mmCIF file of C-alpha atoms and ligand atoms in Angstrom:
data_model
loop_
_atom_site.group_PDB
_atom_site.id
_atom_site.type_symbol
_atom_site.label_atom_id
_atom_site.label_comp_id
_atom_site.label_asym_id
_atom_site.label_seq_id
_atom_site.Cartn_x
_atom_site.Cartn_y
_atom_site.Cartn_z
ATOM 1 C CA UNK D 1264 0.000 0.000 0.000
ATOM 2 C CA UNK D 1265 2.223 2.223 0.970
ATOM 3 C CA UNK D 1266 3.776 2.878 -2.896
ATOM 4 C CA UNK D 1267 0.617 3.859 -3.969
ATOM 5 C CA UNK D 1268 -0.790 6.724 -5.275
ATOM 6 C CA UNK D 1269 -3.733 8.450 -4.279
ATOM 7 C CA UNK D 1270 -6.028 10.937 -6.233
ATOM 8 C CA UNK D 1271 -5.293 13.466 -3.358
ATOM 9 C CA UNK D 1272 -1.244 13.127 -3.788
ATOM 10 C CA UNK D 1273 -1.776 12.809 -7.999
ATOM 11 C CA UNK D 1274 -3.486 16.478 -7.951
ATOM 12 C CA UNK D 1275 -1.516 18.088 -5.319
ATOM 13 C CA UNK D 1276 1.620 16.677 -7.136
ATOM 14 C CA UNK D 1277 0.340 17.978 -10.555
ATOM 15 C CA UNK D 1278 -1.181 21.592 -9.218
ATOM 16 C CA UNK D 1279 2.965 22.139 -7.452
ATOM 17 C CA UNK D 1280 3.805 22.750 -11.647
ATOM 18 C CA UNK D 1281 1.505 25.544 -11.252
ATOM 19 C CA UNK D 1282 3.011 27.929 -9.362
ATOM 20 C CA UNK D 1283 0.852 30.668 -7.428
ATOM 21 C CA UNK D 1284 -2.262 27.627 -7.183
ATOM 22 C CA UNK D 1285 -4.260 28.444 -4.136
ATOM 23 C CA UNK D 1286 -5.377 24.527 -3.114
ATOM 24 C CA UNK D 1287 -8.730 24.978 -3.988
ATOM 25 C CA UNK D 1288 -8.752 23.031 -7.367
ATOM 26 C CA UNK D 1289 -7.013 20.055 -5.561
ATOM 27 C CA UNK D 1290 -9.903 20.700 -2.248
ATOM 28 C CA UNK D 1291 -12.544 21.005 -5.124
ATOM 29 C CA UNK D 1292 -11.540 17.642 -6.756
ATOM 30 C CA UNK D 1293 -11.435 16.329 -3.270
ATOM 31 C CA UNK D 1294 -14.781 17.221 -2.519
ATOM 32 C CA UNK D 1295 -16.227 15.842 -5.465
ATOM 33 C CA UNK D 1296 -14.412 12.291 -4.887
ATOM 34 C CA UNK D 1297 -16.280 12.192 -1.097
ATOM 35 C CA UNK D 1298 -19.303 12.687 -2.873
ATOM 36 C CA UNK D 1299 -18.837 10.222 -5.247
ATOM 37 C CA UNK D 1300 -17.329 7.701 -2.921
ATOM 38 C CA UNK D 1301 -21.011 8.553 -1.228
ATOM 39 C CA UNK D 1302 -22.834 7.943 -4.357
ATOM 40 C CA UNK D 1303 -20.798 4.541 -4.812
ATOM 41 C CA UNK D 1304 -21.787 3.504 -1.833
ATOM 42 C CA UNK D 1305 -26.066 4.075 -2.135
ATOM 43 C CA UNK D 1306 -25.262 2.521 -5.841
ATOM 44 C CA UNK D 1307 -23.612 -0.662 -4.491
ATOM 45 C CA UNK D 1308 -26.156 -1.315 -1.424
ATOM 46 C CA UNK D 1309 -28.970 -0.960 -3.362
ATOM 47 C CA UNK D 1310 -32.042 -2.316 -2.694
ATOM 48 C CA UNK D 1311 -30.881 -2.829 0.421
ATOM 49 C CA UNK D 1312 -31.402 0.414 1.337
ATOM 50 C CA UNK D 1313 -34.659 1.126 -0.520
ATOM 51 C CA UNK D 1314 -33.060 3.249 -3.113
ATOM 52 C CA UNK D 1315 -33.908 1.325 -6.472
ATOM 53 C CA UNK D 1316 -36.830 2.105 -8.525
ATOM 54 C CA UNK D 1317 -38.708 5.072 -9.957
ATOM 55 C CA UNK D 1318 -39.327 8.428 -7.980
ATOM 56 C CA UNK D 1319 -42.561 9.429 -10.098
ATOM 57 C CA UNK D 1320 -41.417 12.407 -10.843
ATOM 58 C CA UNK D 1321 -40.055 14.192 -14.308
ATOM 59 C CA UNK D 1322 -37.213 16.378 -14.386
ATOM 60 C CA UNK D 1323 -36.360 19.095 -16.926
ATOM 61 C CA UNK D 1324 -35.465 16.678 -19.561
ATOM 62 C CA UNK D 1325 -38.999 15.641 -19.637
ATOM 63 C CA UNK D 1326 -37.403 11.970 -18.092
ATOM 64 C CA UNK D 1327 -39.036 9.817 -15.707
ATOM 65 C CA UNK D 1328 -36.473 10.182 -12.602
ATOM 66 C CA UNK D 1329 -35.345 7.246 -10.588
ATOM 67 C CA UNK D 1330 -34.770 7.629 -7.016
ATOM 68 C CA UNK D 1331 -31.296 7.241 -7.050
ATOM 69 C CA UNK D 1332 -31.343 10.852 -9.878
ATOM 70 C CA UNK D 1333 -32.924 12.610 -7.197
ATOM 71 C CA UNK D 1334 -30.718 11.217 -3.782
ATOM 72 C CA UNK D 1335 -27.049 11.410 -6.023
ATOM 73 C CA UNK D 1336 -28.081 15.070 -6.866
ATOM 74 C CA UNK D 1337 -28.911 15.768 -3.287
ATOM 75 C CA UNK D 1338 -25.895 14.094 -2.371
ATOM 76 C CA UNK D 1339 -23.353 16.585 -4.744
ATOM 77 C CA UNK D 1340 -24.973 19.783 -4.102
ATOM 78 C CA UNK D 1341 -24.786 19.295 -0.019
ATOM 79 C CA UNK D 1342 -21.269 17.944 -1.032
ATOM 80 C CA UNK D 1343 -20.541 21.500 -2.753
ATOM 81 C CA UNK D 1344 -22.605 24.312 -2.002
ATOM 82 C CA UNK D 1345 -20.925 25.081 1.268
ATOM 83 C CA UNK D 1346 -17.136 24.752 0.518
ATOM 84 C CA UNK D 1347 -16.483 28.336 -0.974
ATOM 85 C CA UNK D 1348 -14.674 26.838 -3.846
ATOM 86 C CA UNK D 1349 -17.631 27.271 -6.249
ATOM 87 C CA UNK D 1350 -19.469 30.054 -7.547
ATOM 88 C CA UNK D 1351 -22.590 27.814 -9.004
ATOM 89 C CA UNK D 1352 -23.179 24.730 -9.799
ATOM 90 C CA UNK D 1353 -25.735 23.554 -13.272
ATOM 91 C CA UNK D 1354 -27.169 19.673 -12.686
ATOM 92 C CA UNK D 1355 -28.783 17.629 -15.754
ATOM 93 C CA UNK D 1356 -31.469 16.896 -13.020
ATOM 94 C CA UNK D 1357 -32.545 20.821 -11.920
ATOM 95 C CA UNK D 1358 -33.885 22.953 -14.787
ATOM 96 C CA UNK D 1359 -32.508 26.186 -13.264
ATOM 97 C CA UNK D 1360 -28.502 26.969 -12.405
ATOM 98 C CA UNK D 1361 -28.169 26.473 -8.894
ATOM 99 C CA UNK D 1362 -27.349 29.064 -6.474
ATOM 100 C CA UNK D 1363 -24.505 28.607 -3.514
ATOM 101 C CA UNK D 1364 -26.760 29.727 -0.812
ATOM 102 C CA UNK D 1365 -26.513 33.424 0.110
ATOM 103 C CA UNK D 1366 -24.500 32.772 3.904
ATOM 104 C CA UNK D 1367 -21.844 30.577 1.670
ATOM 105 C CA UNK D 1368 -18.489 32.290 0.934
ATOM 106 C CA UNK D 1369 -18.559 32.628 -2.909
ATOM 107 C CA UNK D 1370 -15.243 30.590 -4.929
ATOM 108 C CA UNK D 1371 -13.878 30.844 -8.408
ATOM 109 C CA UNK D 1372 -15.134 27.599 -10.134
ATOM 110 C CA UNK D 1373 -18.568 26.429 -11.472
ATOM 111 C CA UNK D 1374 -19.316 22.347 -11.811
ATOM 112 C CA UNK D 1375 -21.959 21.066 -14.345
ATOM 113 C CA UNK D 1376 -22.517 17.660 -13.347
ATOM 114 C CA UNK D 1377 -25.039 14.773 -14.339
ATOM 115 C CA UNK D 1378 -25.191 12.627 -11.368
ATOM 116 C CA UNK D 1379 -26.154 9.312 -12.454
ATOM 117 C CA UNK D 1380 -25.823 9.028 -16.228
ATOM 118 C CA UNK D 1381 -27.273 5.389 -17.297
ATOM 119 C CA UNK D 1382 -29.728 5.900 -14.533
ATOM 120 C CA UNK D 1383 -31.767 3.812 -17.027
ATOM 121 C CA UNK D 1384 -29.807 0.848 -15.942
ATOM 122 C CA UNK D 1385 -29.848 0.757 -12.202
ATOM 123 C CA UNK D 1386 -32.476 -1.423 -11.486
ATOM 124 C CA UNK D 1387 -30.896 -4.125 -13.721
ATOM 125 C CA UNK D 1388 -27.794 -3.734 -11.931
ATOM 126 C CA UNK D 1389 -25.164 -2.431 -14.779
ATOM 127 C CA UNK D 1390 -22.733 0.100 -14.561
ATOM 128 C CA UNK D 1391 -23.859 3.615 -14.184
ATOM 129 C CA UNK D 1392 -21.738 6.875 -13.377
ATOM 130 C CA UNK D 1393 -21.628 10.437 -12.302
ATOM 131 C CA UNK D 1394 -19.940 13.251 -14.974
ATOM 132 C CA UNK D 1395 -18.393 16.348 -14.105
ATOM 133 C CA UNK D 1396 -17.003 19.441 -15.900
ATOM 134 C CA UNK D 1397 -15.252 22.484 -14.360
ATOM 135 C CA UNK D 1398 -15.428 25.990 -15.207
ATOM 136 C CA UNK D 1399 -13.605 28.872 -13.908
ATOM 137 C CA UNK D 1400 -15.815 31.738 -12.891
ATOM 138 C CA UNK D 1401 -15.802 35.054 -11.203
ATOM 139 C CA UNK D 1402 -14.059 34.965 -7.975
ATOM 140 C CA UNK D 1403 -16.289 35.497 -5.326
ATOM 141 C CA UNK D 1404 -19.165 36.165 -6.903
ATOM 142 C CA UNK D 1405 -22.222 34.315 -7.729
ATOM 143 C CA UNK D 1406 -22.167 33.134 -10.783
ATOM 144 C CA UNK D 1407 -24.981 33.622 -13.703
ATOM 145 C CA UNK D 1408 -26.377 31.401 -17.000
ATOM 146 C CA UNK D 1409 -23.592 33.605 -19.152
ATOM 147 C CA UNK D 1410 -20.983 32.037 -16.744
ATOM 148 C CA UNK D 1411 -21.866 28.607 -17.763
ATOM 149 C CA UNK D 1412 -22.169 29.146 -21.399
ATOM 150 C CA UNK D 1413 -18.651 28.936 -22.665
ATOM 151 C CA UNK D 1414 -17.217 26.895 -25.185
ATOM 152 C CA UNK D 1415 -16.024 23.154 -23.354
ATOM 153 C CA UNK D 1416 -12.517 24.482 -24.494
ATOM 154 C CA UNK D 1417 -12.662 26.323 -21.361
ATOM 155 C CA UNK D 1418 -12.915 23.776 -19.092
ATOM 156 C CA UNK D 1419 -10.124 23.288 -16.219
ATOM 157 C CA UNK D 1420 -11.104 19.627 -15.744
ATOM 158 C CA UNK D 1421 -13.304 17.540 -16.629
ATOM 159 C CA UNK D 1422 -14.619 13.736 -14.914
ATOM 160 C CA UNK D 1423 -16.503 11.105 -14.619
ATOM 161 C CA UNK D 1424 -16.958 8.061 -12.007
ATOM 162 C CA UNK D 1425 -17.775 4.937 -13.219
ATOM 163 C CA UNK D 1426 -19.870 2.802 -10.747
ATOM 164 C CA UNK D 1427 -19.408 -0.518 -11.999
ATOM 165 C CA UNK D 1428 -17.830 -3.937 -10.717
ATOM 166 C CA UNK D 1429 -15.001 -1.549 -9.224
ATOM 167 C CA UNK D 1430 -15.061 1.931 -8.511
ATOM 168 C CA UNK D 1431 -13.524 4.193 -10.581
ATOM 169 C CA UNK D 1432 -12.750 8.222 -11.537
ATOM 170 C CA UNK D 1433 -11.234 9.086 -14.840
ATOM 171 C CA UNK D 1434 -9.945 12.477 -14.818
ATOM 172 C CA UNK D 1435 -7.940 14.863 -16.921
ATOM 173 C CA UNK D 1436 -7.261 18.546 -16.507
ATOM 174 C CA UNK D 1437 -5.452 19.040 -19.808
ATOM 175 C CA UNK D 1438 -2.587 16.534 -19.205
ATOM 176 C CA UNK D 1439 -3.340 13.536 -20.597
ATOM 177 C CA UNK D 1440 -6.281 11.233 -18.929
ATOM 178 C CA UNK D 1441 -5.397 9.249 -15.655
ATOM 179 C CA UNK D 1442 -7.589 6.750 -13.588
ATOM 180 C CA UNK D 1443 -7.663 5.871 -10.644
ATOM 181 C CA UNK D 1444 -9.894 3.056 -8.489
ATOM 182 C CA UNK D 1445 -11.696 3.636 -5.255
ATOM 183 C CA UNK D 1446 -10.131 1.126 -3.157
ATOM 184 C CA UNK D 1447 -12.975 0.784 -0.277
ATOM 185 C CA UNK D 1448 -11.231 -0.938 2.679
ATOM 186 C CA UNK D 1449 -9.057 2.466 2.837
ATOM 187 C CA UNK D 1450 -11.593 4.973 1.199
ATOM 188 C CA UNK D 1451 -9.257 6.368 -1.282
ATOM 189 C CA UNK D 1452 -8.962 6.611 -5.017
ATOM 190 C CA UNK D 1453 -5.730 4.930 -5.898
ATOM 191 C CA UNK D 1454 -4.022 6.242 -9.544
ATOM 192 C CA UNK D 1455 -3.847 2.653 -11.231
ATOM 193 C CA UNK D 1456 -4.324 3.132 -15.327
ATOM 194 C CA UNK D 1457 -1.468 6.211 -16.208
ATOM 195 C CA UNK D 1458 -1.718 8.311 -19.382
ATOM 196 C CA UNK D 1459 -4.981 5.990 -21.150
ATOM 197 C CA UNK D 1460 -4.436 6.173 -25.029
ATOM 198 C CA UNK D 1461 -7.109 5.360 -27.206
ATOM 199 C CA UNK D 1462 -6.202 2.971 -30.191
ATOM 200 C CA UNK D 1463 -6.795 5.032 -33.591
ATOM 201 C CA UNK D 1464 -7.638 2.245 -35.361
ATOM 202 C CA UNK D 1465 -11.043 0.364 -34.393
ATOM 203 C CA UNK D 1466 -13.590 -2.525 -35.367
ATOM 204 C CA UNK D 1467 -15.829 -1.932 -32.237
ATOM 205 C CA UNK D 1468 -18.818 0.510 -32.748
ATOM 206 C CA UNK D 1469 -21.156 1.453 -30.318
ATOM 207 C CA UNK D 1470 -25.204 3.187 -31.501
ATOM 208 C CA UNK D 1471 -28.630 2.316 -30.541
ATOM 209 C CA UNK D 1472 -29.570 0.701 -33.839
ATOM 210 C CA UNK D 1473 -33.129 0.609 -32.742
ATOM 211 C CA UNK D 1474 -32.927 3.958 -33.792
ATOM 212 C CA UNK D 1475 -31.394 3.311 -37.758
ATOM 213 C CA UNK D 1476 -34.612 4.523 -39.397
ATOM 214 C CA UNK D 1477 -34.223 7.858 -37.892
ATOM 215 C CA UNK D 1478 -30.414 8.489 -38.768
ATOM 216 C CA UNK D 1479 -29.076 11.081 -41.360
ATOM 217 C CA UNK D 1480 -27.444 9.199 -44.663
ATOM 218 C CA UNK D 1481 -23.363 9.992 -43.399
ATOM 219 C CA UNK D 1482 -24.212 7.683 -40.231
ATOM 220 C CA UNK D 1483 -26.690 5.170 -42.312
ATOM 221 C CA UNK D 1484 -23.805 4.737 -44.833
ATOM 222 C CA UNK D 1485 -20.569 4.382 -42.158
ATOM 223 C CA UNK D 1486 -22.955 1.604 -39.915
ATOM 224 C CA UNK D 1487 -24.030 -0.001 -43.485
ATOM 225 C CA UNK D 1488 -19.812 -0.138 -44.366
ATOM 226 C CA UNK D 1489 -19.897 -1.739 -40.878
ATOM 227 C CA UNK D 1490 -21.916 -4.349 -40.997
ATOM 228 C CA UNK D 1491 -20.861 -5.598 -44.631
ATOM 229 C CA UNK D 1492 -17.227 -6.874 -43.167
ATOM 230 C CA UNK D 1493 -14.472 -8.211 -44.863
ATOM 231 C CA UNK D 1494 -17.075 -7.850 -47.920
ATOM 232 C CA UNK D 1495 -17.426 -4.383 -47.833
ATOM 233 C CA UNK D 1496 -15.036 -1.011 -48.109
ATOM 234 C CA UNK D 1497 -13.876 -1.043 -44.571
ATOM 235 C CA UNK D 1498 -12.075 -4.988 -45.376
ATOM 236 C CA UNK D 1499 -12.880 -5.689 -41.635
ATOM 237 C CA UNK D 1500 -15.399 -7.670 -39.421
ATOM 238 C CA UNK D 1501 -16.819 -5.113 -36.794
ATOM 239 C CA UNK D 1502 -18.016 -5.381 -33.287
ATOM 240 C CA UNK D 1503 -20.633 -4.295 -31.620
ATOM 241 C CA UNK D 1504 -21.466 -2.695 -28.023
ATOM 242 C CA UNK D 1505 -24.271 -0.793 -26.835
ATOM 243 C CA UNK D 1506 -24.837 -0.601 -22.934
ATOM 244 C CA UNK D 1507 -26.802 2.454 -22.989
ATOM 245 C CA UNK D 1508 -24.500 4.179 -20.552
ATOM 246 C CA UNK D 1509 -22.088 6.696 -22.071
ATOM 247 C CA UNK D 1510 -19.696 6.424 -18.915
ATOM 248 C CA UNK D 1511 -19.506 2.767 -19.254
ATOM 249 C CA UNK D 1512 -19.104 2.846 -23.214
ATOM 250 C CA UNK D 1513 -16.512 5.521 -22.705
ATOM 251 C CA UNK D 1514 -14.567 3.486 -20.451
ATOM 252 C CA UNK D 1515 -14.428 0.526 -23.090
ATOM 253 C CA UNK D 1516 -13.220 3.332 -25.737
ATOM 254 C CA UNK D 1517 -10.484 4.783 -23.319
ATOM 255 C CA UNK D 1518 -9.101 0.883 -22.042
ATOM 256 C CA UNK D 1519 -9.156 -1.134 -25.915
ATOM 257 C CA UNK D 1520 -10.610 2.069 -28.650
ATOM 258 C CA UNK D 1521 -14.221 1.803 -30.576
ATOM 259 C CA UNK D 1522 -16.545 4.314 -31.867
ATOM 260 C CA UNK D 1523 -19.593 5.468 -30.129
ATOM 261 C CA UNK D 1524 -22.756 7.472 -31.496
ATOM 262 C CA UNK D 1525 -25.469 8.832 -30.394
ATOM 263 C CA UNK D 1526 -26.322 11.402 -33.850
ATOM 264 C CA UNK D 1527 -28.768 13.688 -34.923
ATOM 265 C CA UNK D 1528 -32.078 11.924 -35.492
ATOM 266 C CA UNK D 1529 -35.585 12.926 -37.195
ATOM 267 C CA UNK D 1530 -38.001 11.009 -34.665
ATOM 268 C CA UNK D 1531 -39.026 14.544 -32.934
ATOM 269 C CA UNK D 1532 -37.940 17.779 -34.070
ATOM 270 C CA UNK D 1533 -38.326 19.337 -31.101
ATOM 271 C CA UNK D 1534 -35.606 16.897 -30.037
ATOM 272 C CA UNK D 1535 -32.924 16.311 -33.003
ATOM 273 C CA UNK D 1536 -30.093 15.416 -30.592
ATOM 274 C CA UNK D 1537 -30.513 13.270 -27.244
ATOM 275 C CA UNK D 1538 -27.391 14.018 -25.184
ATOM 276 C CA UNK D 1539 -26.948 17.197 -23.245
ATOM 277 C CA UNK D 1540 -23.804 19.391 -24.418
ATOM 278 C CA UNK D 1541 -22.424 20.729 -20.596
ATOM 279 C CA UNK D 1542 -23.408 17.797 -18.893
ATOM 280 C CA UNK D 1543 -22.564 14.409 -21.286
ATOM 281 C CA UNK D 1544 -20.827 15.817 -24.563
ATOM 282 C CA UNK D 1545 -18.235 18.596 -23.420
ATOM 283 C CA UNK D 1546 -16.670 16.558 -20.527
ATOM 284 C CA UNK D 1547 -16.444 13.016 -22.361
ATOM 285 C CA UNK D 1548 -15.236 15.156 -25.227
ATOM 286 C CA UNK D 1549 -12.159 16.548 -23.072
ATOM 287 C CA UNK D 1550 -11.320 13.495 -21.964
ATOM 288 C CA UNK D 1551 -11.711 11.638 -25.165
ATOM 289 C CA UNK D 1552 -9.637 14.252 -26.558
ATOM 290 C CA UNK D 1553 -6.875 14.210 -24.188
ATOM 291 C CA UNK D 1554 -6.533 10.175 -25.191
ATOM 292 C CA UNK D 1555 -5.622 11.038 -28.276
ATOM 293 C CA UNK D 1556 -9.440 10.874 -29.708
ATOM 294 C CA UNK D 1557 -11.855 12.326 -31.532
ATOM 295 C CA UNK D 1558 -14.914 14.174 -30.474
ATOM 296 C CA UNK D 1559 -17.765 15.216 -32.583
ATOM 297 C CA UNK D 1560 -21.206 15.937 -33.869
ATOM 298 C CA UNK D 1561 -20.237 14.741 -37.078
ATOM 299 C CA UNK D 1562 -20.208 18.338 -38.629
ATOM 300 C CA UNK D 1563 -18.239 20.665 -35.562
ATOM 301 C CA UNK D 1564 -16.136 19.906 -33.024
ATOM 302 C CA UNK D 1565 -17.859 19.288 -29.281
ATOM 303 C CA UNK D 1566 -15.489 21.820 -27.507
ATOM 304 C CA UNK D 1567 -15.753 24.274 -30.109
ATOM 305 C CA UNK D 1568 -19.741 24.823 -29.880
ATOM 306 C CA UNK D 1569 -20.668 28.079 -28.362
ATOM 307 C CA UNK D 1570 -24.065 26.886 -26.268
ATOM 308 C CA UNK D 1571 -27.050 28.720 -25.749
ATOM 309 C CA UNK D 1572 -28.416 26.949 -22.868
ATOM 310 C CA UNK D 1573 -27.162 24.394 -20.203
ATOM 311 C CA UNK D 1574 -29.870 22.057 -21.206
ATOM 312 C CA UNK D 1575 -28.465 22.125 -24.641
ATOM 313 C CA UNK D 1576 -28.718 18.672 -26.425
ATOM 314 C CA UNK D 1577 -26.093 17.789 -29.584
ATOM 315 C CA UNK D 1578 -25.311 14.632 -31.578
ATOM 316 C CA UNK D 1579 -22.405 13.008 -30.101
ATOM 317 C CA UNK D 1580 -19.747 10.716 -32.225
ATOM 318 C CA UNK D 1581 -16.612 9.498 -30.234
ATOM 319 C CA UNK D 1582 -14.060 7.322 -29.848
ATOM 320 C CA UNK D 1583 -10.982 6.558 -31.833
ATOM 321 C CA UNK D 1584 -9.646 9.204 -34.464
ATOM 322 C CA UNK D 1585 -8.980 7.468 -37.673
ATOM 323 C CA UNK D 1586 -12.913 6.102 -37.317
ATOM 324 C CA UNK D 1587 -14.191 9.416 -36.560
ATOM 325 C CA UNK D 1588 -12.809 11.081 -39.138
ATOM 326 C CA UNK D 1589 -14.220 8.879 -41.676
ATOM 327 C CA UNK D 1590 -17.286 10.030 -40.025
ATOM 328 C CA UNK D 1591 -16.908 13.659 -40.663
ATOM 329 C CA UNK D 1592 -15.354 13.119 -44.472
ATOM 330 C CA UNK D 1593 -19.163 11.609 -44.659
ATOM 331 C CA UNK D 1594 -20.954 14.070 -43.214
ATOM 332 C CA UNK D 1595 -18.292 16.534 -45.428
ATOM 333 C CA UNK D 1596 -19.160 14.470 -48.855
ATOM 334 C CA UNK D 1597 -22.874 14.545 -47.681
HETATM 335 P P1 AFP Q 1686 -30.274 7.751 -18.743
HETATM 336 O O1 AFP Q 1686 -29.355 8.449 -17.746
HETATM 337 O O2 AFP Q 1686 -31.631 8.359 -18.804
HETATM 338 O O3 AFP Q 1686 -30.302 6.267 -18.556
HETATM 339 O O4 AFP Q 1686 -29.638 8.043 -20.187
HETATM 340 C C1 AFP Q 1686 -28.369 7.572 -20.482
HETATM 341 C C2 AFP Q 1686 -27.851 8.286 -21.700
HETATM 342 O O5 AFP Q 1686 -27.902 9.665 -21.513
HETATM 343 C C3 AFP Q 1686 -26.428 7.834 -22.041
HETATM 344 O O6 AFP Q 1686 -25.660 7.516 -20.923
HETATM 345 C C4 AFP Q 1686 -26.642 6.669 -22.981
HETATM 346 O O7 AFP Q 1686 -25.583 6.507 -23.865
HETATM 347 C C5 AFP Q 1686 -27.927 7.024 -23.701
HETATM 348 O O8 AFP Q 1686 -28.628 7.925 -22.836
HETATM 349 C C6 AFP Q 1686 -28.788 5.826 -23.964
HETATM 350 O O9 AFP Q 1686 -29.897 6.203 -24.699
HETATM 351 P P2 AFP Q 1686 -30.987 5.141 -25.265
HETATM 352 O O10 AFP Q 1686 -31.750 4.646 -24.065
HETATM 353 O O11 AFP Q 1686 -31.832 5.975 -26.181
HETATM 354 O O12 AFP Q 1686 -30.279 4.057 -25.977
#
């Protein structure tokens, strides 16, 4: 044990090239890991504890929420609202941005966060996860919507925790991706998979093809070139993966490379896209990114998109670059 890394000693280490930092990026990230360790811990109890099943109740998505979306949000805003390090936090499960309550000191970093992505999944018992992106803000200010609506260039760091058959955070902050597992007879996140590289070459794609009908002719074309094989113009047999939980399927991507999409679709036109931009796309896209992959809607870069709203929705096409990009040359020759 006592070789080992922990998350704590990784970010302090890292932040000490930065000199000037104050501590509160590595207390931030520290706060966010108790809260997760939290959530890991009402995820792997279970029914146990009366926290599986559905809460009756929509949120701002127009979803059906389980009781674990509504207890894991409770859990990271009480986590963060007191600390001083933030100056607002945005949640995929609260429609408005929410406000650190007015006796709080006011910090210098937002976090848009969707607590239990693959919620979908938890009463089958497959992996689910929490995502987090971090903004700098206004120091000691509250922060408002314009604060939030910056490009997911600007994010400091971005996250996600993967609740699966272990525990685990993958991080970056602009130097490569690192991961680290919660070991839970000490309680700490422990830096085990250094520098993750995504493959650029792939024959492992990941799309809901219940949805094929629906899809725009670059992404019917690439999945027909799939499925055709050795036969066809990509000379290769493909793969296929779909677990309906982007943390999970972003996991595979980072540990042994694939594609995943979720694109535009014509079923509802109020709803072209199904994944939300600040709380799924921008901080799977920094991380992807930092791996050495690609990250797109099939027409513009994720981190390049300017939004208009921290509910906004986009198509989302990830994974490993060389696949991408024959992606986008479709969507170009379109
Ligand atoms: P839930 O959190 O509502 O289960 O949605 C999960 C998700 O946002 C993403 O994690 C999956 O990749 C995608 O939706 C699955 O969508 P489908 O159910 O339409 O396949």
């Amino acid at each position: 044990m006592t070789n080992k890394v922990t998350l704590t000693q990784f970010i302090i280490e890292q932040q000490r090239e930065f000199p000037g930092t104050s501590g509160s990026f590595t207390a931030l990230l520290n706060d966010i890991a108790t809260a997760c360790k939290k959530i890991s811990h009402y995820v792997n109890r279970g029914e146990l504890i009366g926290v599986l099943g559905s809460a009756e109740s929509e949120n701002v998505q127009g979803e059906v929420q389980k009781k674990l979306d509504i207890i894991t949000n409770d859990i990271m805003v009480s986590a963060l609202n007191w600390t001083g390090r933030l100056a607002g936090m945005a949640s995929e499960e609260i429609d408005e941005m929410i406000k650190i309550p007015g006796h709080y000191p006011k910090g210098k970093y937002l976090v848009a966060f969707d607590p239990l992505d693959g919620s979908s999944n938890i009463d089958v018992n497959l992996a689910v996860g929490t995502i987090f992106s971090i903004l700098r803000s206004r120091e000691g200010i509250d922060a408002d919507l314009q604060d939030f609506l910056r490009k997911g260039e600007e994010q400091v760091c971005a996250g996600f925790v993967l609740y699966g058959p272990s525990t685990m955070m993958v991080l970056t902050t602009g130097h490569g991706v690192n991961a680290f597992t919660l070991d839970q007879d000490i309680g700490e996140f422990i830096l085990t998979h250094r520098d993750m590289r995504i493959p650029e070459e792939t024959a492992e794609f990941a799309i809901n093809m219940t949805n094929q009908r629906f899809w725009e002719p670059p992404v019917q074309r690439y999945i027909a070139e799939c499925l055709q094989g050795t036969e066809g113009p990509l000379g290769k047999n493909y793969n296929m993966r779909w677990i309906a939980s982007l943390v999970a399927e972003v996991y595979r991507i980072l540990t042994r490379g694939g594609i995943f999409m979720y694109p535009l679709d014509c079923r509802n036109p109020e709803k072209p896209a199904k994944l939300r931009l600040m709380y799924e796309a921008n901080p799977m896209a920094f991380i992807i990114e930092q791996a050495g992959g690609v990250c797109t809607t099939g027409r513009e870069r994720i981190l390049d998109i300017k939004p208009t709203d921290i509910h906004q929705r986009v198509p989302l096409i990830l994974g490993s670059k060389h696949e991408v990009e024959r992606i986008v040359r479709y969507h170009q020759e379109n």
